[in-house]
Coordinates of C-alpha atoms and ligand atoms in Angstrom, one line a residue:
M1 CA -60.7 -43.3 -61.5
K2 CA -59.1 -41.8 -58.4
K3 CA -55.4 -40.8 -58.8
T4 CA -52.9 -42.1 -56.3
V5 CA -50.1 -39.9 -54.9
L6 CA -47.2 -41.3 -53.0
V7 CA -46.0 -39.0 -50.2
S8 CA -42.5 -40.0 -49.1
G9 CA -41.8 -38.6 -45.6
G10 CA -45.6 -38.5 -45.2
A11 CA -45.5 -38.8 -41.4
G12 CA -43.5 -35.6 -41.0
F13 CA -44.6 -32.0 -40.4
I14 CA -45.2 -31.0 -44.0
G15 CA -45.9 -34.5 -45.3
S16 CA -48.8 -35.0 -42.8
H17 CA -50.5 -31.7 -43.7
V18 CA -50.1 -32.5 -47.4
T19 CA -51.6 -35.9 -46.9
V20 CA -54.7 -34.4 -45.3
E21 CA -55.2 -31.9 -48.1
L22 CA -54.7 -34.5 -50.8
I23 CA -57.3 -36.8 -49.2
E24 CA -59.7 -33.9 -48.8
A25 CA -59.2 -33.1 -52.5
G26 CA -60.2 -36.7 -53.4
Y27 CA -56.8 -38.4 -54.0
D28 CA -55.8 -41.8 -52.8
V29 CA -52.6 -41.4 -50.8
V30 CA -49.8 -43.8 -50.1
V31 CA -47.9 -42.6 -47.0
A32 CA -44.4 -43.9 -46.5
D33 CA -41.8 -42.9 -44.0
N34 CA -38.9 -44.4 -42.2
M35 CA -39.9 -42.7 -38.9
S36 CA -36.3 -41.4 -38.4
N37 CA -37.4 -38.0 -37.3
C38 CA -41.0 -38.5 -36.1
D39 CA -43.3 -40.8 -34.3
K40 CA -46.8 -42.0 -35.2
T41 CA -48.5 -38.9 -33.7
C42 CA -49.0 -37.1 -37.0
F43 CA -50.0 -40.2 -38.9
E44 CA -52.7 -40.9 -36.3
G45 CA -53.8 -37.3 -36.5
V46 CA -54.2 -37.5 -40.2
K47 CA -56.5 -40.5 -39.8
K48 CA -58.6 -38.7 -37.3
I49 CA -58.9 -35.5 -39.4
T50 CA -59.8 -37.3 -42.6
G51 CA -61.7 -40.2 -41.1
K52 CA -59.7 -42.5 -43.3
D53 CA -58.2 -45.8 -42.3
L54 CA -54.9 -45.1 -44.1
K55 CA -52.3 -47.8 -44.3
F56 CA -48.8 -46.8 -43.1
N57 CA -45.8 -48.0 -45.0
L58 CA -42.6 -48.2 -43.1
V59 CA -40.1 -47.5 -45.8
D60 CA -36.6 -46.2 -45.9
F61 CA -36.2 -44.5 -49.2
C62 CA -32.5 -45.3 -49.2
D63 CA -33.5 -49.0 -49.5
M64 CA -34.0 -49.5 -53.2
E65 CA -35.6 -52.9 -52.8
A66 CA -38.2 -51.4 -50.4
V67 CA -38.9 -48.5 -52.8
N68 CA -39.4 -50.8 -55.8
K69 CA -41.7 -53.0 -53.7
L70 CA -43.8 -49.9 -52.9
F71 CA -44.1 -49.0 -56.5
S72 CA -44.9 -52.6 -57.5
E73 CA -47.7 -52.9 -54.9
N74 CA -49.3 -49.6 -55.7
R75 CA -50.2 -47.9 -58.9
I76 CA -48.7 -44.5 -58.3
D77 CA -49.6 -41.6 -60.5
A78 CA -47.4 -39.0 -58.8
V79 CA -44.8 -38.7 -56.0
I80 CA -44.3 -35.9 -53.6
H81 CA -40.9 -36.3 -52.1
F82 CA -40.3 -35.1 -48.6
A83 CA -38.2 -37.9 -47.1
A84 CA -35.0 -36.1 -46.1
F85 CA -33.0 -34.8 -43.2
K86 CA -33.6 -31.1 -42.6
A87 CA -31.4 -29.7 -39.8
V88 CA -29.0 -27.1 -41.1
G89 CA -26.6 -27.3 -38.2
E90 CA -26.6 -31.1 -38.1
S91 CA -25.8 -31.2 -41.8
V92 CA -22.7 -29.1 -41.2
A93 CA -21.6 -31.6 -38.5
K94 CA -22.5 -34.7 -40.5
P95 CA -22.2 -33.9 -44.2
V96 CA -21.7 -37.5 -45.4
M97 CA -24.9 -38.6 -43.6
Y98 CA -26.8 -35.7 -45.2
Y99 CA -25.5 -36.2 -48.7
K100 CA -26.0 -40.0 -48.5
N101 CA -29.5 -39.9 -47.2
N102 CA -31.0 -36.9 -49.1
L103 CA -29.4 -37.8 -52.4
E104 CA -29.8 -41.5 -52.3
S105 CA -33.4 -41.5 -51.3
F106 CA -34.3 -39.1 -54.1
L107 CA -32.3 -41.0 -56.7
N108 CA -34.1 -44.2 -55.7
V109 CA -37.5 -42.5 -56.0
L110 CA -36.6 -41.2 -59.5
E111 CA -35.3 -44.6 -60.6
A112 CA -38.3 -46.5 -59.2
A113 CA -40.8 -44.0 -60.6
S114 CA -39.3 -44.0 -64.0
G115 CA -39.1 -47.8 -64.1
H116 CA -42.7 -48.2 -63.0
G117 CA -44.4 -45.8 -65.4
C118 CA -45.0 -43.0 -62.8
H119 CA -44.2 -39.8 -64.7
N120 CA -44.8 -37.1 -62.1
I121 CA -42.4 -36.0 -59.4
L122 CA -42.8 -33.1 -57.1
F123 CA -39.8 -32.1 -55.1
S124 CA -39.8 -30.2 -51.9
S125 CA -37.2 -27.5 -52.3
S126 CA -36.5 -24.4 -50.2
A127 CA -35.9 -20.7 -50.4
T128 CA -32.5 -21.6 -49.0
V129 CA -31.4 -22.1 -52.7
Y130 CA -31.5 -18.3 -53.1
G131 CA -29.0 -17.7 -50.3
E132 CA -28.6 -14.0 -49.4
P133 CA -30.6 -12.5 -52.3
D134 CA -29.3 -9.4 -54.2
A135 CA -32.9 -8.1 -54.4
V136 CA -36.2 -8.9 -52.6
P137 CA -38.7 -10.2 -53.2
V138 CA -37.2 -13.1 -55.0
T139 CA -38.8 -14.5 -58.1
E140 CA -38.1 -18.0 -59.6
K141 CA -35.7 -16.3 -61.9
S142 CA -33.6 -14.8 -59.1
P143 CA -30.2 -16.5 -59.1
R144 CA -29.4 -19.4 -56.9
K145 CA -26.5 -18.7 -54.6
P146 CA -23.8 -21.1 -53.4
A147 CA -25.3 -23.2 -50.6
T148 CA -24.0 -22.4 -47.1
S149 CA -24.6 -25.8 -45.7
P150 CA -24.7 -29.4 -46.9
Y151 CA -28.5 -29.4 -46.2
G152 CA -28.8 -26.4 -48.6
N153 CA -26.5 -28.1 -51.1
T154 CA -28.7 -31.3 -51.1
K155 CA -31.7 -29.1 -52.0
Q156 CA -29.8 -27.5 -54.9
M157 CA -28.4 -30.9 -56.0
C158 CA -31.8 -32.6 -56.0
E159 CA -33.2 -29.7 -58.0
D160 CA -30.5 -30.2 -60.6
I161 CA -31.0 -34.0 -60.6
L162 CA -34.7 -33.6 -61.3
Q163 CA -34.0 -31.1 -64.1
D164 CA -31.5 -33.4 -65.7
T165 CA -33.7 -36.4 -65.4
V166 CA -36.7 -34.6 -66.9
K167 CA -34.4 -33.6 -69.9
A168 CA -32.9 -37.1 -70.3
T169 CA -36.2 -39.0 -70.1
K170 CA -38.3 -36.8 -72.4
G171 CA -40.2 -38.9 -74.9
S172 CA -39.2 -42.2 -73.4
D173 CA -41.4 -44.8 -71.7
G174 CA -39.9 -43.7 -68.4
E175 CA -40.6 -40.0 -69.0
I176 CA -40.5 -37.8 -65.9
K177 CA -42.0 -34.4 -65.5
G178 CA -41.1 -32.4 -62.4
I179 CA -42.3 -29.5 -60.2
L180 CA -40.0 -27.9 -57.7
L181 CA -41.7 -26.0 -54.9
R182 CA -39.4 -23.6 -53.1
Y183 CA -40.9 -23.1 -49.6
F184 CA -40.2 -20.0 -47.6
N185 CA -40.7 -20.4 -43.8
P186 CA -43.5 -23.0 -43.1
I187 CA -45.0 -22.5 -39.7
G188 CA -48.2 -23.3 -37.8
A189 CA -50.3 -26.4 -37.4
H190 CA -53.6 -27.8 -38.6
P191 CA -56.5 -25.9 -37.0
S192 CA -57.7 -29.1 -35.4
A193 CA -54.5 -29.3 -33.4
L194 CA -54.3 -32.9 -34.3
I195 CA -51.1 -32.5 -36.4
G196 CA -48.2 -30.1 -36.2
E197 CA -44.5 -29.8 -35.9
L198 CA -42.6 -32.2 -33.6
P199 CA -39.1 -30.9 -33.2
R200 CA -36.6 -33.3 -31.5
G201 CA -34.7 -31.7 -28.7
V202 CA -34.1 -27.9 -28.7
P203 CA -35.9 -26.4 -31.7
N204 CA -33.8 -24.6 -34.3
N205 CA -36.7 -22.8 -35.9
L206 CA -38.4 -19.7 -34.5
V207 CA -42.0 -20.7 -34.0
P208 CA -41.5 -24.0 -32.2
F209 CA -39.1 -22.2 -29.9
I210 CA -41.7 -19.5 -29.3
T211 CA -44.4 -22.0 -28.5
Q212 CA -42.1 -24.1 -26.2
T213 CA -41.1 -20.9 -24.4
A214 CA -44.7 -19.9 -23.9
I215 CA -45.6 -23.3 -22.5
G216 CA -42.7 -23.2 -20.1
K217 CA -40.5 -25.9 -21.8
R218 CA -37.9 -23.3 -22.6
E219 CA -37.0 -20.4 -20.3
C220 CA -36.4 -17.6 -22.8
L221 CA -36.4 -17.0 -26.6
S222 CA -33.3 -15.5 -27.9
I223 CA -33.9 -13.2 -30.8
F224 CA -30.8 -13.6 -32.9
G225 CA -29.6 -10.1 -33.9
N226 CA -31.4 -6.7 -33.6
D227 CA -28.8 -4.8 -35.5
Y228 CA -29.7 -5.9 -39.0
P229 CA -30.4 -3.2 -41.7
T230 CA -34.1 -3.7 -41.4
P231 CA -36.9 -1.4 -40.0
D232 CA -36.7 -2.9 -36.4
G233 CA -33.2 -4.4 -36.7
T234 CA -34.4 -8.1 -36.8
C235 CA -34.4 -10.4 -39.8
L236 CA -37.2 -10.4 -42.3
R237 CA -38.8 -13.7 -43.5
D238 CA -41.9 -14.9 -45.4
Y239 CA -43.8 -17.1 -43.0
I240 CA -46.2 -19.4 -44.8
D241 CA -49.0 -21.2 -43.1
I242 CA -48.6 -25.0 -43.2
V243 CA -52.2 -25.6 -44.4
D244 CA -51.7 -23.0 -47.2
L245 CA -48.4 -24.6 -48.1
A246 CA -50.1 -28.1 -48.2
K247 CA -52.7 -26.7 -50.5
A248 CA -50.0 -25.6 -52.9
H249 CA -49.1 -29.3 -53.3
V250 CA -52.7 -30.1 -54.3
S251 CA -52.6 -27.4 -56.9
A252 CA -49.3 -28.6 -58.2
V253 CA -50.2 -32.3 -58.4
G254 CA -53.5 -31.4 -60.1
R255 CA -51.5 -29.3 -62.7
M256 CA -49.2 -32.3 -63.4
L257 CA -52.0 -34.9 -63.6
E258 CA -54.3 -32.8 -65.7
G259 CA -51.5 -32.1 -68.2
K260 CA -51.6 -28.4 -67.5
M261 CA -47.8 -27.9 -67.2
K262 CA -46.2 -25.4 -69.5
E263 CA -42.7 -26.7 -69.1
D264 CA -41.5 -30.2 -68.4
C265 CA -39.9 -29.0 -65.2
E266 CA -41.5 -26.1 -63.4
V267 CA -40.4 -24.1 -60.4
F268 CA -42.7 -22.2 -58.1
N269 CA -42.0 -20.0 -55.0
I270 CA -44.4 -20.9 -52.2
G271 CA -44.7 -17.9 -49.9
T272 CA -47.1 -15.1 -49.0
G273 CA -45.1 -12.3 -50.5
R274 CA -45.4 -10.5 -47.2
P275 CA -42.2 -9.9 -45.1
L276 CA -42.4 -10.1 -41.4
S277 CA -39.6 -9.3 -38.9
V278 CA -38.8 -11.7 -36.0
L279 CA -40.0 -9.0 -33.6
E280 CA -43.3 -8.5 -35.5
L281 CA -43.9 -12.2 -35.4
V282 CA -43.2 -12.3 -31.6
N283 CA -45.5 -9.4 -31.0
A284 CA -48.3 -10.9 -33.2
F285 CA -48.0 -14.2 -31.2
E286 CA -48.3 -12.4 -27.9
K287 CA -51.3 -10.4 -29.1
V288 CA -53.3 -13.1 -30.7
N289 CA -52.8 -15.6 -27.9
N290 CA -53.1 -12.9 -25.2
L291 CA -49.8 -13.8 -23.4
K292 CA -46.4 -12.4 -22.7
L293 CA -43.4 -14.1 -24.1
N294 CA -40.1 -14.1 -22.2
Y295 CA -37.5 -13.0 -24.8
K296 CA -34.2 -11.2 -25.1
F297 CA -31.9 -10.0 -27.8
A298 CA -28.9 -12.1 -28.5
P299 CA -26.0 -12.0 -31.1
R300 CA -26.7 -12.8 -34.7
R301 CA -26.8 -16.5 -35.6
A302 CA -24.2 -17.6 -38.1
G303 CA -25.5 -18.2 -41.6
D304 CA -28.7 -16.2 -41.2
V305 CA -29.6 -14.0 -44.2
T306 CA -30.9 -10.5 -43.4
A307 CA -34.1 -10.5 -45.4
I308 CA -35.8 -12.8 -47.8
W309 CA -39.4 -13.1 -49.0
A310 CA -41.1 -14.5 -52.0
D311 CA -42.7 -13.0 -55.1
P312 CA -45.4 -15.7 -55.4
T313 CA -47.0 -14.2 -58.5
L314 CA -46.2 -17.2 -60.6
A315 CA -47.9 -19.7 -58.2
N316 CA -50.8 -17.3 -57.9
T317 CA -51.4 -16.9 -61.6
E318 CA -50.2 -20.2 -63.0
M319 CA -51.3 -22.7 -60.3
G320 CA -54.2 -20.6 -59.1
W321 CA -52.9 -21.0 -55.6
K322 CA -52.6 -18.2 -53.0
A323 CA -51.9 -18.1 -49.3
T324 CA -55.1 -17.1 -47.5
R325 CA -54.5 -17.6 -43.8
T326 CA -53.5 -14.6 -41.8
I327 CA -50.5 -14.6 -39.5
E328 CA -52.8 -14.4 -36.5
E329 CA -54.7 -17.5 -37.6
T330 CA -51.4 -19.3 -38.1
L331 CA -49.9 -18.3 -34.7
E332 CA -53.1 -19.2 -33.0
A333 CA -53.0 -22.7 -34.5
A334 CA -49.3 -23.1 -33.6
W335 CA -50.2 -22.3 -29.9
K336 CA -53.2 -24.6 -29.9
W337 CA -50.9 -27.4 -31.2
E338 CA -48.3 -26.8 -28.4
K339 CA -51.1 -26.9 -25.8
H340 CA -52.4 -30.1 -27.4
L341 CA -48.9 -31.7 -27.1
A342 CA -48.8 -30.6 -23.4
G343 CA -52.1 -32.4 -22.8
Y344 CA -54.3 -29.4 -22.3
E345 CA -58.0 -30.3 -22.6
N346 CA -60.3 -28.4 -25.0
V347 CA -57.6 -26.6 -26.9
Ligands
UFG1 N1 -34.6 -17.0 -34.8 C1 -34.5 -16.4 -33.6 N2 -34.4 -17.2 -32.5 C2 -34.6 -18.6 -32.6 C3 -34.8 -19.2 -33.9 C4 -34.8 -18.3 -35.0 O1 -34.3 -15.2 -33.5 O2 -34.5 -19.2 -31.6 C5 -34.7 -16.1 -36.0 C6 -33.6 -16.4 -37.0 O3 -32.5 -15.7 -36.7 C7 -34.3 -16.0 -38.3 C8 -35.8 -16.2 -38.1 O4 -35.9 -16.4 -36.7 O5 -34.1 -14.6 -38.5 C9 -36.3 -17.5 -38.7 O6 -35.4 -18.6 -38.4 P1 -35.8 -20.1 -38.6 O7 -34.7 -20.9 -38.0 O8 -37.2 -20.3 -38.1 O9 -35.9 -20.2 -40.2 P2 -34.7 -19.9 -41.3 O10 -35.2 -18.7 -42.0 O11 -33.4 -19.8 -40.7 O12 -34.9 -21.2 -42.0 C10 -35.2 -21.3 -43.3 C11 -35.9 -22.7 -43.5 C12 -35.0 -23.8 -43.4 C13 -33.8 -23.6 -44.3 C14 -33.1 -22.3 -43.8 C15 -31.8 -22.1 -44.6 O13 -37.0 -22.8 -42.6 O14 -35.6 -25.0 -43.9 O15 -34.0 -21.2 -44.0 O16 -31.1 -21.0 -44.1 F1 -32.9 -24.5 -44.1

């Protein structure tokens, strides 16, 4: 029988791509989202790509009654939990809102899953838990550093909550097994240009800012800092294609549902293992899309780490997952999506 996966936050950037890959891998997917940071664009895109008449569930995961109802109405085998606020700066300004939303929604999912015989929880964590690493690339054993924002703190706290729950429920009817995926920098869009990132207001992240500058929505990209101790003075990151990232979830869910986990709570870095500087990324974007980007160097942005990239060996060997898309393919897809949003024909 087909297994059913609940994707909380399934209408968002990562959730929509994961939904597509799960459906294409043969899973039934229950998509639920409170639409607080997205509209129906991506959900409609998912339906078009997959040709499935998916049902949308308008659910706020902070509403325990609604979460319980979702679990009562669907026989859920695994949950992939994305539903959370994700803006670092906003979390500094509104910590209570972040802690309340990101913790409560996850606690509700855990409680409802455990109470309804769903044993498998995958949590979307972040490389932010490593802070400014002592050594790069980082492995899953690299120490977590104190979080520098309430957002980062909620990721660490949810990791701990899942680890504790896995320990506490072992052997019980409500047993929970967990996988924590620590994403590096997810970028790009589906090659169909039917789903992608939809930042509200001025984008915080690099690639949406680049594509919005290229299309003329923003005047000029500021590259934050060119005096870092790196080869070209700009920060180094591990940019992971969104479709590759989505496929990592399919591998992880398969591992859980097929009983292949080696520990009750596993952690995997999801990155390429390839560092790229901000300037290299900008140059690659210009080259592959054959355009000139208006950019300037600006002061460093508070809170940015100099360099971080993944050692993805564990995910490669244990999950059999590996990033395959090139940065050129990814940046081409990101540009195609921006043009699609701007209403260009035949992108
Ligand atoms: N950058 C610019 N100009 C911009 C935006 C970003 O130069 O307009 C630079 C940043 O300084 C950084 C790099 O591009 O060097 C990447 O920045 P992003 O904002 O795209 O990504 P971050 O590495 O800051 O963000 C990642 C994750 C977040 C997480 C954060 C925690 O994507 O989810 O790390 O620090 F919260």
